[in-house]
Structure formats: structure tokens, C-alpha cells
PDB file of C-alpha atoms in Angstrom:
ATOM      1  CA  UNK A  26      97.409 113.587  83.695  1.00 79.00           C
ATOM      2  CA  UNK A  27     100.039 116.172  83.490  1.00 81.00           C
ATOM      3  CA  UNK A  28      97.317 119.152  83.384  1.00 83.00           C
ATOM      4  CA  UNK A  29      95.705 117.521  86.725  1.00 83.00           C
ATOM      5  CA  UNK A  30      99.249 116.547  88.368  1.00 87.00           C
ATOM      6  CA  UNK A  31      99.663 120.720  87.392  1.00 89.00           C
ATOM      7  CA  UNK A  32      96.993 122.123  89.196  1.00 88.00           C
ATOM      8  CA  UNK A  33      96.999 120.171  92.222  1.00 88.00           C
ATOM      9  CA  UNK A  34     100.691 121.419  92.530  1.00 90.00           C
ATOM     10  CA  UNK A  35     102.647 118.453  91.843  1.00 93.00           C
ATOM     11  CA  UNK A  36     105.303 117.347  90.008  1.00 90.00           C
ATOM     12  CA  UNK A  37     105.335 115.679  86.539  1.00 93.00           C
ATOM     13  CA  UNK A  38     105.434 112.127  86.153  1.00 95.00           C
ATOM     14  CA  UNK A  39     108.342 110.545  84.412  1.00 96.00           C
ATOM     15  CA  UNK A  40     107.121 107.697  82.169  1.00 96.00           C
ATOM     16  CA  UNK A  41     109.536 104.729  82.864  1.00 96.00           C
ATOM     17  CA  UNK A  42     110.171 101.879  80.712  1.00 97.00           C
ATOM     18  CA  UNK A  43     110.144  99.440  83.391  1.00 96.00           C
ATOM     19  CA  UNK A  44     107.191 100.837  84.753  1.00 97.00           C
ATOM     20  CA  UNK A  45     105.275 100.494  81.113  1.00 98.00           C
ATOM     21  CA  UNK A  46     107.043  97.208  81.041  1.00 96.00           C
ATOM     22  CA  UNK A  47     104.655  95.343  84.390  1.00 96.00           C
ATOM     23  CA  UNK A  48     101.826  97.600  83.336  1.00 97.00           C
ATOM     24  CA  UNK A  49     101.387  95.883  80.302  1.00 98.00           C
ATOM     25  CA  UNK A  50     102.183  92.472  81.347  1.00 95.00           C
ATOM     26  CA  UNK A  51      99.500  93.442  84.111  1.00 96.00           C
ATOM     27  CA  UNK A  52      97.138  94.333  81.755  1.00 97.00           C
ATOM     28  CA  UNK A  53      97.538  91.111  79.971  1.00 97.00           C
ATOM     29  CA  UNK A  54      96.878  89.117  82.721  1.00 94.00           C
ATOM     30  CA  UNK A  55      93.695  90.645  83.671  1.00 96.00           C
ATOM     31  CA  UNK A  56      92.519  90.886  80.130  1.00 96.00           C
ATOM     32  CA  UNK A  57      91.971  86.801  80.311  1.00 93.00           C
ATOM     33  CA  UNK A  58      89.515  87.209  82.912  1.00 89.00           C
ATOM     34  CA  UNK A  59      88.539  90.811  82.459  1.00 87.00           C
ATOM     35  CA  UNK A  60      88.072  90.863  86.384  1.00 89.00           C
ATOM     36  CA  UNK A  61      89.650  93.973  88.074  1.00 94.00           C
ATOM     37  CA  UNK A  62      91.258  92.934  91.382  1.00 94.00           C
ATOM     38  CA  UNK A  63      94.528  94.476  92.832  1.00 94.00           C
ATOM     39  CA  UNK A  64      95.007  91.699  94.524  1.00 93.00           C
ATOM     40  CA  UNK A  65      96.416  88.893  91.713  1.00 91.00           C
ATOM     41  CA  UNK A  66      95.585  84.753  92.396  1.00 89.00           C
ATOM     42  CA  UNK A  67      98.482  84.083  94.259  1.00 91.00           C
ATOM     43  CA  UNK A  68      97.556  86.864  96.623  1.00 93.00           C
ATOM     44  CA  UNK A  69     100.454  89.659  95.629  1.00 94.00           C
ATOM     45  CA  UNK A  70      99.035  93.520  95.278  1.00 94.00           C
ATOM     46  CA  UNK A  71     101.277  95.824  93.251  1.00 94.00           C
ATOM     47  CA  UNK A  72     104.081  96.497  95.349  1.00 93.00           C
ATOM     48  CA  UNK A  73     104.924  92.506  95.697  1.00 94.00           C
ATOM     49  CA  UNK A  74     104.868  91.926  92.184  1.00 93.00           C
ATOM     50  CA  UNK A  75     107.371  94.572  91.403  1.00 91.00           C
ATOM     51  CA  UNK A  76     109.687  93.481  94.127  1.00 92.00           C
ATOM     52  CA  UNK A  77     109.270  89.812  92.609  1.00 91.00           C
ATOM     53  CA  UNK A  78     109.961  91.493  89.122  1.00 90.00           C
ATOM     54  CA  UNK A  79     113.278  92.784  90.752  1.00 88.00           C
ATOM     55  CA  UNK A  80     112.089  96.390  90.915  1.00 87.00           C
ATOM     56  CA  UNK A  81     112.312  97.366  94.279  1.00 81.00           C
ATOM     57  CA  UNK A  82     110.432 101.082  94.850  1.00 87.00           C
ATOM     58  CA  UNK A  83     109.639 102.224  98.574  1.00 88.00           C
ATOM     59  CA  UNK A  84     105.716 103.308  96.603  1.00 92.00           C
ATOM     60  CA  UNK A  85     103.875 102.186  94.191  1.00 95.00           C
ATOM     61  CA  UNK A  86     100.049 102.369  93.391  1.00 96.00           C
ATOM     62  CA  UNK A  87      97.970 100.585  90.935  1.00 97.00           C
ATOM     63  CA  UNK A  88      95.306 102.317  88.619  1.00 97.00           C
ATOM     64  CA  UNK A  89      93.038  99.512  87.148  1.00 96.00           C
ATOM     65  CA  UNK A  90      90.249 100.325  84.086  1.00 95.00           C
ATOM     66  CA  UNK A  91      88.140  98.733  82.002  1.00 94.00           C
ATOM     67  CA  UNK A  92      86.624 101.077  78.787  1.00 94.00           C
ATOM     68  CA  UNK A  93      85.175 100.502  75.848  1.00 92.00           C
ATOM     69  CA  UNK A  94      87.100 101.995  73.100  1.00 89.00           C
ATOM     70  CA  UNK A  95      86.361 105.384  71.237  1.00 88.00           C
ATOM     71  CA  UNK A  96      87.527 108.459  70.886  1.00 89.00           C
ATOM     72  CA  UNK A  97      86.851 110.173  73.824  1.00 91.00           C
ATOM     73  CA  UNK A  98      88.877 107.108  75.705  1.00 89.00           C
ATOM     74  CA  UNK A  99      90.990 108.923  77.439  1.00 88.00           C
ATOM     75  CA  UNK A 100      88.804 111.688  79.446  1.00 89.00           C
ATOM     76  CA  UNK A 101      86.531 108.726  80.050  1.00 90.00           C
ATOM     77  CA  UNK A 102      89.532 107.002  81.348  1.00 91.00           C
ATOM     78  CA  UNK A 103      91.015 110.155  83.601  1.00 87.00           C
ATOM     79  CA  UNK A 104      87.324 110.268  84.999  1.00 86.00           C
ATOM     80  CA  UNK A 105      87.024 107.050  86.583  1.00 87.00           C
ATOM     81  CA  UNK A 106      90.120 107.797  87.810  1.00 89.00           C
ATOM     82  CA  UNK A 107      89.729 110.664  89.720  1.00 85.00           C
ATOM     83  CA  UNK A 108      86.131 109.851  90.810  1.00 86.00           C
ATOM     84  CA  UNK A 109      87.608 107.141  92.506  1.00 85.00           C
ATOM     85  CA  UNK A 110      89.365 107.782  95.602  1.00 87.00           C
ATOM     86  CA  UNK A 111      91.625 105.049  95.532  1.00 89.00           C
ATOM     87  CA  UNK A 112      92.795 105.908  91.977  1.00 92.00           C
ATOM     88  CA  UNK A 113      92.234 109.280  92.532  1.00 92.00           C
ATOM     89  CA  UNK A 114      94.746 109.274  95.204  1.00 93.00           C
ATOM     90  CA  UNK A 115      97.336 107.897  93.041  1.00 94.00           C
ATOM     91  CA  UNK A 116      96.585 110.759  90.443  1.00 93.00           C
ATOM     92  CA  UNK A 117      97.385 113.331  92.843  1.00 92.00           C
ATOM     93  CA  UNK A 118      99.766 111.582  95.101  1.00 94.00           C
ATOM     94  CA  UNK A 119     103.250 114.191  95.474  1.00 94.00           C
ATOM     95  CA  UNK A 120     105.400 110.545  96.299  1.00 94.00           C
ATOM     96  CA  UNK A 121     105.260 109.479  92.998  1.00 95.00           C
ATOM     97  CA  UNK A 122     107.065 110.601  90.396  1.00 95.00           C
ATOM     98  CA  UNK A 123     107.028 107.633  87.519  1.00 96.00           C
ATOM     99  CA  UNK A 124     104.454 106.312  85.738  1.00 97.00           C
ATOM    100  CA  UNK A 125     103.973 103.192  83.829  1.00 97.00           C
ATOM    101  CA  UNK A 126     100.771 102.645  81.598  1.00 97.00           C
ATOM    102  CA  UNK A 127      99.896  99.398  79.649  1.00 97.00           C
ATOM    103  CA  UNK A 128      96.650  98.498  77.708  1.00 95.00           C
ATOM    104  CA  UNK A 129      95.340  95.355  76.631  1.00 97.00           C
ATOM    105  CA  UNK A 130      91.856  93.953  74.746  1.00 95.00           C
ATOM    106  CA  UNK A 131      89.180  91.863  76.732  1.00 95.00           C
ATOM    107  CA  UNK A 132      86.130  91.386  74.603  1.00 94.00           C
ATOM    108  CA  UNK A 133      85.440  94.678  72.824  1.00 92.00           C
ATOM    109  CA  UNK A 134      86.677  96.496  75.597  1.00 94.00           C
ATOM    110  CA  UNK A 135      90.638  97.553  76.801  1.00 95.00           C
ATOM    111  CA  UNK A 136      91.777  97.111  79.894  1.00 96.00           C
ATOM    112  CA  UNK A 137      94.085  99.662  81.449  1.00 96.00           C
ATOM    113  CA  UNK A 138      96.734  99.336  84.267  1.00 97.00           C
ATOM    114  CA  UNK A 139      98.916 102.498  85.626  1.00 97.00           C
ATOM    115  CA  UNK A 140     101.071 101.653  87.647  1.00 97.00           C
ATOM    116  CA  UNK A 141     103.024 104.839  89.983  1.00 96.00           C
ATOM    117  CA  UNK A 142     106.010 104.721  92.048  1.00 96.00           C
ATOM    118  CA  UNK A 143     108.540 106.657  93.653  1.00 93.00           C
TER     119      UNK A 143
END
């Protein structure tokens, strides 16, 4: 992601622990289903469930993926995300500047949650 954040002009993005931290826990959550929705069952998108976490950002986007593994897993996973223009915007996007990944198994396959903020 650095390469792409690069040549679009942006800035780096600063992995952050508390970021990784909700990613993963995301990721968990939708591995029991292995349903991709943004929106979670009590009806919170990304930037309510950090503020109920008690991190309070004024952005924050959500990058959702589900891959089977192997080793060409992560330009597979960059793909989908910048194909997509909702992820794709959140690739390129100059208002955020952290990053928090977290990975989880569903099946055979892993489920991957990014989650970007300011």
C-alpha cells in the first residue's frame, strides 16, 4: 500500500496499534458468519464502533476482504481493493494517515478488515 499511497502523492500510513487492535476484533466477528457488511447487527458502520471503543477519530474508512489463502495473497488482496471504489477510495484517500489491519479464518478462506483514520 505504501508504493500505491506513493504514486498517487500521498502520505504514508502509520500503522497504529489501536487501529490493528478493532481490525482484528472486526475480523473476528465477521469470520463467524463470513458475510461482509459494513454495517454490523446492531446497525453501527465503522466510525460508531470506534467511538463506542473510546477511539474518537473525525475519519475513518473500512476495507473489508474475503481471500483464499496463497502466496500471491496480498496483490490479490490490494486488487480488490483498488478495483473497488469504495475501498479504493480509502487506499488513496490524503485524510488518512493510520492504518489498522487484522485477519481472521472463515472456512478455508481469511477474512481481512483495514480499517483508516485520521
Amino acid at each position: 500500500m505504501k508504493q500505491i499511497r506513493r504514486k498517487a502523492g500521498r502520505s504514508e500510513l502509520f500503522l497504529d496499534n489501536a487501529l490493528n487492535s478493532r481490525a482484528y476484533s472486526r475480523a473476528q466477528s465477521l469470520s463467524r458468519t463470513g458475510e461482509l457488511k459494513h454495517i454490523d447487527t446492531s446497525g453501527a458502520g465503522p466510525l460508531e464502533r470506534m467511538q463506542r471503543s473510546g477511539l474518537y477519530r473525525n475519519f475513518v474508512g473500512e476495507n473489508l476482504a474475503l481471500l483464499e489463502p496463497g502466496p500471491d495473497i496480498d496483490k490479490r488482496l490490494f486488487g480488490q481493493w483498488t478495483h473497488s471504489l469504495n475501498e479504493k477510495r480509502n487506499v488513496y484517500s490524503p485524510q488518512f494517515t493510520r492504518i489498522g489491519i487484522g485477519f481472521a479464518v472463515y472456512k478455508s478462506s481469511c477474512v481481512v478488515v483495514a480499517l483508516f483514520s485520521d
